[in-house]
Amino acid sequence: MARIGAPFRNRRNWDNIRFIVTMINCFVMLHLLWYSVRNTLHNSQRIQLDKRTRRKRRLYNLNQMIRESDTVCRNFLRVNRRTFCVLLEMVRDVGGLSETKNMCLEEILAGFLYTLAHHKKNRTISAHFYRSGETVSRQFHACLLAILRLHVVLLKKPTPVSEDCDDERWNCFQNSLGALDGTMISVTVPSEERAKYRTRKGILSMNVLGVCSPDMEFIYVLPGWEGSAHDVRVLRDAISRPNGLKVPKGCYYLCDGGYTNGEGFLAPYRGHLYHLREWDNGARQPHTAEEYFNLKHARARNVIERCFGLLKGRWGILRSPSWFSLQTHGRIVLACALLHNLVKRYMSPRSFNDNKLYEEVDSDDDEGDEGDQAEYIHTIVVTDPWTNFRNQMAQNMFNEWRATHNRRAN
């Protein structure tokens, strides 16, 4: 019997040990489950608290940018409060931009303008607006497309200079529509395409054609060309496009010496003084009709240089390479030009305190759908009638100036 009872007692002891171990495991599991549930509840409460805090800070930043004062609004978004409201109505009614479930239209537009004005990375914008990087990127591209749809409203309709023009810089260029030139915008390109976008100065840039009116509003903008492309090649592409630059016969644009002096595009005389800095601020007087024509031409065509200066001075994303693709960066350039026209129409020069940008500047690039299609110019060719037209204009301008100068001397 003793031999039979010993194994039974041992088995009974092992059963007790297993029971105790099982109870301990159950206690530990229950404790861990309770701890995890408590942490989950605590974390959810903390997350809710963070969401409320983020929302308060987000609303505070938004109210500060667009409602506190015009000065603060211009510092953050480069527009005053009235212009911001006008643009808000345009992107909603014309651009088709709408608010989302968690993001109002004011915040979408403010984030877009803030990105253009200060050229910050996605994570910086997301931290400033307390949004995720995916939300910031998605709403930026949506707002960009809405701004581009405003080209029918914001692009300037060209109007020829009339005989009764009171602007002394343009009254001698009758039937002129404005001025055009190319500018370089720094870009980031893939390694296999760097050779095409490298300029003669060794900088990776995009060649952008800009056309503006005498009152410094953009008429046409063509971005996307490589930095190595010549300005004449870009202009030929612009006038050959179905929806490109339209130059009616009998009208013309002023362009610099890097372009061909052909019908519709009035260039200065080569081999004569041209740039304003070469005239020593008016101390030097022209001696020939060609020199006087170049002087008047430079003063009038300088409007496109001032437009480019304002454009790059206001929108920081155009002053350094961005992290967007080439296609997106080209759209950004066009959007900045449209916003430039909006600011020019709805903000007085005093409201944007950058008077130095309105001063005359010189370019460093010395070389630089209605109606019958037959009424527009589609080629740039040197012709004798156009050369004679420039010569006659130059001689008339010089004779009139010399007669006026002699009367004042007497």
GROMACS .gro file of C-alpha atoms in nm:
model
  410
    1MET     CA    1   0.000   0.000   0.000
    2ALA     CA    2   0.285   0.236   0.076
    3ARG     CA    3   0.424   0.184  -0.270
    4ILE     CA    4   0.084   0.262  -0.420
    5GLY     CA    5   0.024   0.574  -0.208
    6ALA     CA    6   0.357   0.745  -0.284
    7PRO     CA    7   0.296   0.798  -0.658
    8PHE     CA    8  -0.054   0.913  -0.580
    9ARG     CA    9   0.076   1.172  -0.337
   10ASN     CA   10   0.340   1.289  -0.586
   11ARG     CA   11   0.080   1.324  -0.859
   12ARG     CA   12  -0.142   1.517  -0.621
   13ASN     CA   13   0.145   1.752  -0.533
   14TRP     CA   14   0.214   1.815  -0.900
   15ASP     CA   15  -0.152   1.895  -0.957
   16ASN     CA   16  -0.139   2.151  -0.678
   17ILE     CA   17   0.173   2.307  -0.825
   18ARG     CA   18   0.011   2.330  -1.167
   19PHE     CA   19  -0.297   2.488  -1.013
   20ILE     CA   20  -0.088   2.747  -0.831
   21VAL     CA   21   0.112   2.829  -1.145
   22THR     CA   22  -0.209   2.859  -1.347
   23MET     CA   23  -0.357   3.095  -1.090
   24ILE     CA   24  -0.042   3.305  -1.090
   25ASN     CA   25  -0.051   3.324  -1.472
   26CYS     CA   26  -0.414   3.421  -1.466
   27PHE     CA   27  -0.343   3.692  -1.211
   28VAL     CA   28  -0.055   3.826  -1.418
   29MET     CA   29  -0.264   3.822  -1.735
   30LEU     CA   30  -0.550   4.001  -1.563
   31HIS     CA   31  -0.309   4.258  -1.425
   32LEU     CA   32  -0.154   4.317  -1.770
   33LEU     CA   33  -0.497   4.342  -1.927
   34TRP     CA   34  -0.607   4.594  -1.668
   35TYR     CA   35  -0.284   4.792  -1.718
   36SER     CA   36  -0.325   4.797  -2.095
   37VAL     CA   37  -0.687   4.905  -2.071
   38ARG     CA   38  -0.594   5.183  -1.831
   39ASN     CA   39  -0.314   5.303  -2.062
   40THR     CA   40  -0.546   5.291  -2.360
   41LEU     CA   41  -0.803   5.503  -2.185
   42HIS     CA   42  -0.534   5.743  -2.064
   43ASN     CA   43  -0.378   5.771  -2.408
   44SER     CA   44  -0.715   5.828  -2.573
   45GLN     CA   45  -0.787   6.105  -2.328
   46ARG     CA   46  -0.445   6.254  -2.396
   47ILE     CA   47  -0.499   6.230  -2.771
   48GLN     CA   48  -0.833   6.402  -2.738
   49LEU     CA   49  -0.669   6.669  -2.531
   50ASP     CA   50  -0.398   6.711  -2.796
   51LYS     CA   51  -0.659   6.738  -3.069
   52ARG     CA   52  -0.837   7.012  -2.880
   53THR     CA   53  -0.508   7.190  -2.819
   54ARG     CA   54  -0.403   7.157  -3.181
   55ARG     CA   55  -0.737   7.289  -3.297
   56LYS     CA   56  -0.714   7.589  -3.066
   57ARG     CA   57  -0.363   7.671  -3.182
   58ARG     CA   58  -0.460   7.618  -3.544
   59LEU     CA   59  -0.751   7.859  -3.515
   60TYR     CA   60  -0.534   8.109  -3.331
   61ASN     CA   61  -0.270   8.105  -3.605
   62LEU     CA   62  -0.532   8.132  -3.877
   63ASN     CA   63  -0.708   8.424  -3.710
   64GLN     CA   64  -0.376   8.595  -3.657
   65MET     CA   65  -0.281   8.563  -4.024
   66ILE     CA   66  -0.603   8.672  -4.191
   67ARG     CA   67  -0.797   8.874  -3.933
   68GLU     CA   68  -0.564   9.056  -3.695
   69SER     CA   69  -0.436   9.335  -3.920
   70ASP     CA   70  -0.330   9.410  -4.276
   71THR     CA   71   0.033   9.428  -4.170
   72VAL     CA   72   0.033   9.080  -4.019
   73CYS     CA   73  -0.159   8.943  -4.316
   74ARG     CA   74   0.094   9.089  -4.560
   75ASN     CA   75   0.386   8.957  -4.357
   76PHE     CA   76   0.249   8.604  -4.361
   77LEU     CA   77   0.061   8.583  -4.692
   78ARG     CA   78   0.186   8.884  -4.896
   79VAL     CA   79  -0.169   9.017  -4.939
   80ASN     CA   80  -0.390   9.233  -4.723
   81ARG     CA   81  -0.718   9.116  -4.573
   82ARG     CA   82  -0.936   9.264  -4.847
   83THR     CA   83  -0.731   9.101  -5.123
   84PHE     CA   84  -0.740   8.771  -4.936
   85CYS     CA   85  -1.120   8.783  -4.924
   86VAL     CA   86  -1.138   8.867  -5.295
   87LEU     CA   87  -0.910   8.575  -5.380
   88LEU     CA   88  -1.112   8.350  -5.151
   89GLU     CA   89  -1.429   8.425  -5.345
   90MET     CA   90  -1.251   8.372  -5.677
   91VAL     CA   91  -1.109   8.030  -5.593
   92ARG     CA   92  -1.448   7.922  -5.462
   93ASP     CA   93  -1.670   8.056  -5.740
   94VAL     CA   94  -1.436   8.038  -6.042
   95GLY     CA   95  -1.165   7.795  -5.935
   96GLY     CA   96  -1.407   7.542  -5.790
   97LEU     CA   97  -1.215   7.494  -5.465
   98SER     CA   98  -1.427   7.374  -5.173
   99GLU     CA   99  -1.365   7.312  -4.808
  100THR     CA  100  -1.327   6.963  -4.664
  101LYS     CA  101  -1.477   6.795  -4.360
  102ASN     CA  102  -1.190   6.898  -4.134
  103MET     CA  103  -1.036   7.194  -4.320
  104CYS     CA  104  -1.203   7.523  -4.404
  105LEU     CA  105  -1.143   7.714  -4.726
  106GLU     CA  106  -0.961   7.998  -4.547
  107GLU     CA  107  -0.705   7.756  -4.404
  108ILE     CA  108  -0.644   7.589  -4.742
  109LEU     CA  109  -0.581   7.922  -4.915
  110ALA     CA  110  -0.371   8.057  -4.628
  111GLY     CA  111  -0.150   7.748  -4.632
  112PHE     CA  112  -0.102   7.782  -5.008
  113LEU     CA  113  -0.005   8.149  -4.992
  114TYR     CA  114   0.221   8.090  -4.693
  115THR     CA  115   0.409   7.821  -4.885
  116LEU     CA  116   0.459   8.047  -5.188
  117ALA     CA  117   0.561   8.347  -4.980
  118HIS     CA  118   0.815   8.179  -4.750
  119HIS     CA  119   0.915   7.863  -4.943
  120LYS     CA  120   0.907   7.626  -4.648
  121LYS     CA  121   0.927   7.250  -4.657
  122ASN     CA  122   0.623   7.031  -4.612
  123ARG     CA  123   0.707   6.933  -4.255
  124THR     CA  124   0.757   7.298  -4.160
  125ILE     CA  125   0.419   7.394  -4.303
  126SER     CA  126   0.252   7.098  -4.132
  127ALA     CA  127   0.405   7.198  -3.798
  128HIS     CA  128   0.298   7.561  -3.841
  129PHE     CA  129  -0.062   7.472  -3.933
  130TYR     CA  130  -0.084   7.164  -3.705
  131ARG     CA  131  -0.173   6.937  -3.995
  132SER     CA  132  -0.027   6.616  -4.133
  133GLY     CA  133   0.216   6.634  -4.422
  134GLU     CA  134  -0.022   6.440  -4.646
  135THR     CA  135  -0.303   6.688  -4.580
  136VAL     CA  136  -0.079   6.987  -4.649
  137SER     CA  137   0.047   6.840  -4.978
  138ARG     CA  138  -0.297   6.736  -5.100
  139GLN     CA  139  -0.459   7.072  -5.026
  140PHE     CA  140  -0.165   7.264  -5.176
  141HIS     CA  141  -0.206   7.092  -5.513
  142ALA     CA  142  -0.583   7.133  -5.502
  143CYS     CA  143  -0.548   7.507  -5.437
  144LEU     CA  144  -0.281   7.535  -5.709
  145LEU     CA  145  -0.518   7.395  -5.971
  146ALA     CA  146  -0.792   7.629  -5.852
  147ILE     CA  147  -0.562   7.930  -5.887
  148LEU     CA  148  -0.465   7.826  -6.240
  149ARG     CA  149  -0.833   7.823  -6.338
  150LEU     CA  150  -0.840   8.196  -6.264
  151HIS     CA  151  -0.629   8.279  -6.571
  152VAL     CA  152  -0.941   8.384  -6.763
  153VAL     CA  153  -1.006   8.645  -6.495
  154LEU     CA  154  -0.663   8.756  -6.381
  155LEU     CA  155  -0.456   8.764  -6.700
  156LYS     CA  156  -0.444   9.113  -6.849
  157LYS     CA  157  -0.615   9.169  -7.182
  158PRO     CA  158  -0.368   9.359  -7.405
  159THR     CA  159  -0.465   9.707  -7.515
  160PRO     CA  160  -0.262   9.906  -7.770
  161VAL     CA  161  -0.106  10.234  -7.660
  162SER     CA  162  -0.321  10.515  -7.796
  163GLU     CA  163  -0.221  10.857  -7.929
  164ASP     CA  164  -0.351  11.034  -7.619
  165CYS     CA  165  -0.138  10.830  -7.380
  166ASP     CA  166  -0.009  11.055  -7.101
  167ASP     CA  167   0.277  10.823  -6.998
  168GLU     CA  168   0.593  10.980  -7.135
  169ARG     CA  169   0.764  10.643  -7.151
  170TRP     CA  170   0.499  10.494  -7.381
  171ASN     CA  171   0.339  10.783  -7.571
  172CYS     CA  172   0.597  10.751  -7.851
  173PHE     CA  173   0.528  10.376  -7.898
  174GLN     CA  174   0.177  10.391  -8.037
  175ASN     CA  175   0.001  10.057  -8.095
  176SER     CA  176   0.243   9.889  -7.859
  177LEU     CA  177   0.091   9.620  -7.638
  178GLY     CA  178   0.364   9.605  -7.375
  179ALA     CA  179   0.701   9.439  -7.329
  180LEU     CA  180   0.834   9.084  -7.310
  181ASP     CA  181   1.146   8.912  -7.189
  182GLY     CA  182   1.271   8.588  -7.040
  183THR     CA  183   1.379   8.523  -6.684
  184MET     CA  184   1.550   8.233  -6.513
  185ILE     CA  185   1.382   8.048  -6.225
  186SER     CA  186   1.602   7.810  -6.025
  187VAL     CA  187   1.478   7.451  -6.024
  188THR     CA  188   1.577   7.107  -5.900
  189VAL     CA  189   1.606   6.855  -6.184
  190PRO     CA  190   1.707   6.489  -6.213
  191SER     CA  191   2.073   6.419  -6.280
  192GLU     CA  192   2.008   6.300  -6.636
  193GLU     CA  193   1.844   6.632  -6.732
  194ARG     CA  194   2.086   6.874  -6.568
  195ALA     CA  195   2.273   6.948  -6.890
  196LYS     CA  196   1.957   7.084  -7.056
  197TYR     CA  197   1.867   7.309  -6.765
  198ARG     CA  198   2.218   7.443  -6.702
  199THR     CA  199   2.250   7.806  -6.810
  200ARG     CA  200   2.558   7.980  -6.940
  201LYS     CA  201   2.628   8.087  -6.581
  202GLY     CA  202   2.627   7.725  -6.463
  203ILE     CA  203   2.297   7.748  -6.273
  204LEU     CA  204   2.015   7.496  -6.308
  205SER     CA  205   1.721   7.711  -6.414
  206MET     CA  206   1.394   7.714  -6.601
  207ASN     CA  207   1.355   7.968  -6.883
  208VAL     CA  208   1.026   8.154  -6.836
  209LEU     CA  209   0.882   8.391  -7.096
  210GLY     CA  210   0.692   8.682  -6.946
  211VAL     CA  211   0.478   8.937  -7.131
  212CYS     CA  212   0.336   9.237  -6.946
  213SER     CA  213   0.135   9.549  -7.019
  214PRO     CA  214   0.254   9.908  -6.959
  215ASP     CA  215   0.071   9.908  -6.623
  216MET     CA  216   0.284   9.613  -6.500
  217GLU     CA  217   0.028   9.332  -6.530
  218PHE     CA  218   0.116   9.001  -6.691
  219ILE     CA  219  -0.050   8.928  -7.024
  220TYR     CA  220   0.109   8.591  -7.096
  221VAL     CA  221   0.350   8.359  -6.914
  222LEU     CA  222   0.514   8.049  -7.061
  223PRO     CA  223   0.714   7.842  -6.808
  224GLY     CA  224   0.880   7.505  -6.853
  225TRP     CA  225   1.156   7.561  -7.107
  226GLU     CA  226   1.508   7.448  -7.025
  227GLY     CA  227   1.758   7.706  -6.905
  228SER     CA  228   1.983   7.638  -7.203
  229ALA     CA  229   1.709   7.730  -7.452
  230HIS     CA  230   1.749   8.064  -7.628
  231ASP     CA  231   1.490   8.334  -7.572
  232VAL     CA  232   1.400   8.350  -7.943
  233ARG     CA  233   1.327   7.976  -7.945
  234VAL     CA  234   1.095   8.014  -7.648
  235LEU     CA  235   0.918   8.308  -7.814
  236ARG     CA  236   0.868   8.112  -8.138
  237ASP     CA  237   0.711   7.834  -7.939
  238ALA     CA  238   0.482   8.081  -7.762
  239ILE     CA  239   0.340   8.236  -8.081
  240SER     CA  240   0.302   7.897  -8.253
  241ARG     CA  241   0.081   7.745  -7.981
  242PRO     CA  242  -0.297   7.737  -8.041
  243ASN     CA  243  -0.356   7.915  -7.710
  244GLY     CA  244  -0.024   8.093  -7.704
  245LEU     CA  245   0.080   8.455  -7.733
  246LYS     CA  246  -0.139   8.651  -7.974
  247VAL     CA  247   0.013   8.950  -8.154
  248PRO     CA  248  -0.234   9.125  -8.387
  249LYS     CA  249  -0.094   9.266  -8.707
  250GLY     CA  250  -0.022   9.635  -8.667
  251CYS     CA  251   0.064   9.592  -8.298
  252TYR     CA  252   0.391   9.493  -8.138
  253TYR     CA  253   0.576   9.421  -7.816
  254LEU     CA  254   0.904   9.574  -7.702
  255CYS     CA  255   1.186   9.323  -7.655
  256ASP     CA  256   1.557   9.346  -7.583
  257GLY     CA  257   1.853   9.290  -7.815
  258GLY     CA  258   1.847   8.914  -7.765
  259TYR     CA  259   1.536   8.888  -7.985
  260THR     CA  260   1.497   8.930  -8.359
  261ASN     CA  261   1.365   9.264  -8.476
  262GLY     CA  262   1.076   9.123  -8.676
  263GLU     CA  263   0.714   9.216  -8.734
  264GLY     CA  264   0.533   9.239  -8.403
  265PHE     CA  265   0.851   9.251  -8.194
  266LEU     CA  266   1.038   9.581  -8.175
  267ALA     CA  267   1.400   9.536  -8.068
  268PRO     CA  268   1.663   9.808  -8.005
  269TYR     CA  269   1.955   9.889  -8.231
  270ARG     CA  270   2.256   9.669  -8.172
  271GLY     CA  271   2.596   9.830  -8.138
  272HIS     CA  272   2.457  10.142  -7.967
  273LEU     CA  273   2.408  10.237  -7.604
  274TYR     CA  274   2.100  10.075  -7.460
  275HIS     CA  275   2.091   9.990  -7.088
  276LEU     CA  276   1.989  10.267  -6.852
  277ARG     CA  277   2.304  10.239  -6.645
  278GLU     CA  278   2.507  10.326  -6.955
  279TRP     CA  279   2.349  10.671  -6.967
  280ASP     CA  280   2.490  10.780  -6.627
  281ASN     CA  281   2.145  10.868  -6.489
  282GLY     CA  282   2.073  11.116  -6.765
  283ALA     CA  283   2.409  11.292  -6.759
  284ARG     CA  284   2.494  11.165  -7.105
  285GLN     CA  285   2.285  11.287  -7.400
  286PRO     CA  286   2.213  11.085  -7.717
  287HIS     CA  287   2.386  11.201  -8.035
  288THR     CA  288   2.207  10.995  -8.298
  289ALA     CA  289   1.855  10.877  -8.370
  290GLU     CA  290   1.958  10.521  -8.289
  291GLU     CA  291   2.088  10.618  -7.946
  292TYR     CA  292   1.779  10.818  -7.859
  293PHE     CA  293   1.554  10.535  -7.977
  294ASN     CA  294   1.745  10.290  -7.758
  295LEU     CA  295   1.711  10.522  -7.458
  296LYS     CA  296   1.334  10.555  -7.497
  297HIS     CA  297   1.305  10.185  -7.573
  298ALA     CA  298   1.497  10.088  -7.258
  299ARG     CA  299   1.285  10.313  -7.036
  300ALA     CA  300   0.963  10.162  -7.168
  301ARG     CA  301   1.076   9.799  -7.187
  302ASN     CA  302   1.206   9.822  -6.831
  303VAL     CA  303   0.850   9.751  -6.717
  304ILE     CA  304   0.899   9.376  -6.768
  305GLU     CA  305   1.214   9.382  -6.553
  306ARG     CA  306   1.022   9.556  -6.278
  307CYS     CA  307   0.748   9.295  -6.304
  308PHE     CA  308   1.001   9.015  -6.263
  309GLY     CA  309   1.154   9.200  -5.969
  310LEU     CA  310   0.819   9.230  -5.796
  311LEU     CA  311   0.732   8.870  -5.874
  312LYS     CA  312   1.049   8.725  -5.721
  313GLY     CA  313   1.054   8.976  -5.438
  314ARG     CA  314   0.703   8.887  -5.324
  315TRP     CA  315   0.705   8.508  -5.366
  316GLY     CA  316   1.006   8.343  -5.203
  317ILE     CA  317   0.948   8.011  -5.379
  318LEU     CA  318   1.078   8.170  -5.702
  319ARG     CA  319   1.409   8.279  -5.551
  320SER     CA  320   1.556   7.933  -5.485
  321PRO     CA  321   1.509   7.578  -5.614
  322SER     CA  322   1.196   7.411  -5.482
  323TRP     CA  323   1.132   7.049  -5.392
  324PHE     CA  324   0.848   7.013  -5.642
  325SER     CA  325   0.866   6.846  -5.980
  326LEU     CA  326   0.938   7.051  -6.292
  327GLN     CA  327   0.575   7.038  -6.403
  328THR     CA  328   0.449   7.150  -6.064
  329HIS     CA  329   0.712   7.423  -6.041
  330GLY     CA  330   0.606   7.556  -6.381
  331ARG     CA  331   0.248   7.572  -6.259
  332ILE     CA  332   0.367   7.754  -5.947
  333VAL     CA  333   0.536   8.019  -6.163
  334LEU     CA  334   0.213   8.078  -6.354
  335ALA     CA  335   0.014   8.090  -6.028
  336CYS     CA  336   0.253   8.351  -5.887
  337ALA     CA  337   0.207   8.563  -6.201
  338LEU     CA  338  -0.171   8.545  -6.161
  339LEU     CA  339  -0.144   8.644  -5.796
  340HIS     CA  340   0.083   8.933  -5.901
  341ASN     CA  341  -0.197   9.067  -6.121
  342LEU     CA  342  -0.445   9.024  -5.838
  343VAL     CA  343  -0.224   9.220  -5.598
  344LYS     CA  344  -0.166   9.489  -5.860
  345ARG     CA  345  -0.540   9.540  -5.904
  346TYR     CA  346  -0.664   9.521  -5.546
  347MET     CA  347  -0.368   9.647  -5.343
  348SER     CA  348  -0.228   9.996  -5.372
  349PRO     CA  349   0.152  10.036  -5.394
  350ARG     CA  350   0.153  10.176  -5.041
  351SER     CA  351   0.008   9.856  -4.897
  352PHE     CA  352   0.310   9.656  -5.013
  353ASN     CA  353   0.605   9.840  -4.869
  354ASP     CA  354   0.878   9.744  -5.113
  355ASN     CA  355   0.944  10.070  -5.292
  356LYS     CA  356   1.284   9.959  -5.413
  357LEU     CA  357   1.117   9.695  -5.628
  358TYR     CA  358   0.937   9.968  -5.822
  359GLU     CA  359   1.258  10.141  -5.919
  360GLU     CA  360   1.402  10.096  -6.266
  361VAL     CA  361   1.637   9.801  -6.294
  362ASP     CA  362   1.842   9.662  -6.578
  363SER     CA  363   1.847   9.308  -6.706
  364ASP     CA  364   2.167   9.107  -6.699
  365ASP     CA  365   2.061   8.902  -7.002
  366ASP     CA  366   2.196   9.105  -7.291
  367GLU     CA  367   2.136   8.821  -7.539
  368GLY     CA  368   1.897   8.707  -7.448
  369ASP     CA  369  -0.875   8.320  -7.988
  370GLU     CA  370  -1.118   8.517  -8.139
  371GLY     CA  371  -1.120   8.634  -8.494
  372ASP     CA  372  -0.933   8.516  -8.803
  373GLN     CA  373  -0.597   8.349  -8.746
  374ALA     CA  374  -0.451   8.553  -9.031
  375GLU     CA  375  -0.481   8.864  -8.815
  376TYR     CA  376  -0.209   8.739  -8.581
  377ILE     CA  377   0.164   8.705  -8.627
  378HIS     CA  378   0.297   8.348  -8.629
  379THR     CA  379   0.660   8.394  -8.735
  380ILE     CA  380   0.954   8.615  -8.642
  381VAL     CA  381   1.124   8.725  -8.961
  382VAL     CA  382   1.337   9.028  -9.042
  383THR     CA  383   1.167   9.225  -9.320
  384ASP     CA  384   1.248   9.551  -9.494
  385PRO     CA  385   0.911   9.714  -9.414
  386TRP     CA  386   0.958   9.644  -9.043
  387THR     CA  387   1.317   9.772  -9.049
  388ASN     CA  388   1.201  10.088  -9.225
  389PHE     CA  389   0.922  10.123  -8.969
  390ARG     CA  390   1.176  10.121  -8.685
  391ASN     CA  391   1.408  10.360  -8.865
  392GLN     CA  392   1.127  10.605  -8.935
  393MET     CA  393   1.008  10.585  -8.575
  394ALA     CA  394   1.358  10.646  -8.443
  395GLN     CA  395   1.414  10.946  -8.672
  396ASN     CA  396   1.079  11.105  -8.581
  397MET     CA  397   1.145  11.059  -8.211
  398PHE     CA  398   1.493  11.208  -8.241
  399ASN     CA  399   1.377  11.507  -8.445
  400GLU     CA  400   1.100  11.585  -8.199
  401TRP     CA  401   1.334  11.555  -7.903
  402ARG     CA  402   1.601  11.772  -8.066
  403ALA     CA  403   1.347  12.043  -8.152
  404THR     CA  404   1.219  12.043  -7.795
  405HIS     CA  405   1.575  12.049  -7.660
  406ASN     CA  406   1.668  12.344  -7.882
  407ARG     CA  407   1.361  12.544  -7.775
  408ARG     CA  408   1.449  12.493  -7.412
  409ALA     CA  409   1.809  12.597  -7.478
  410ASN     CA  410   1.697  12.919  -7.645
   0.00000   0.00000   0.00000
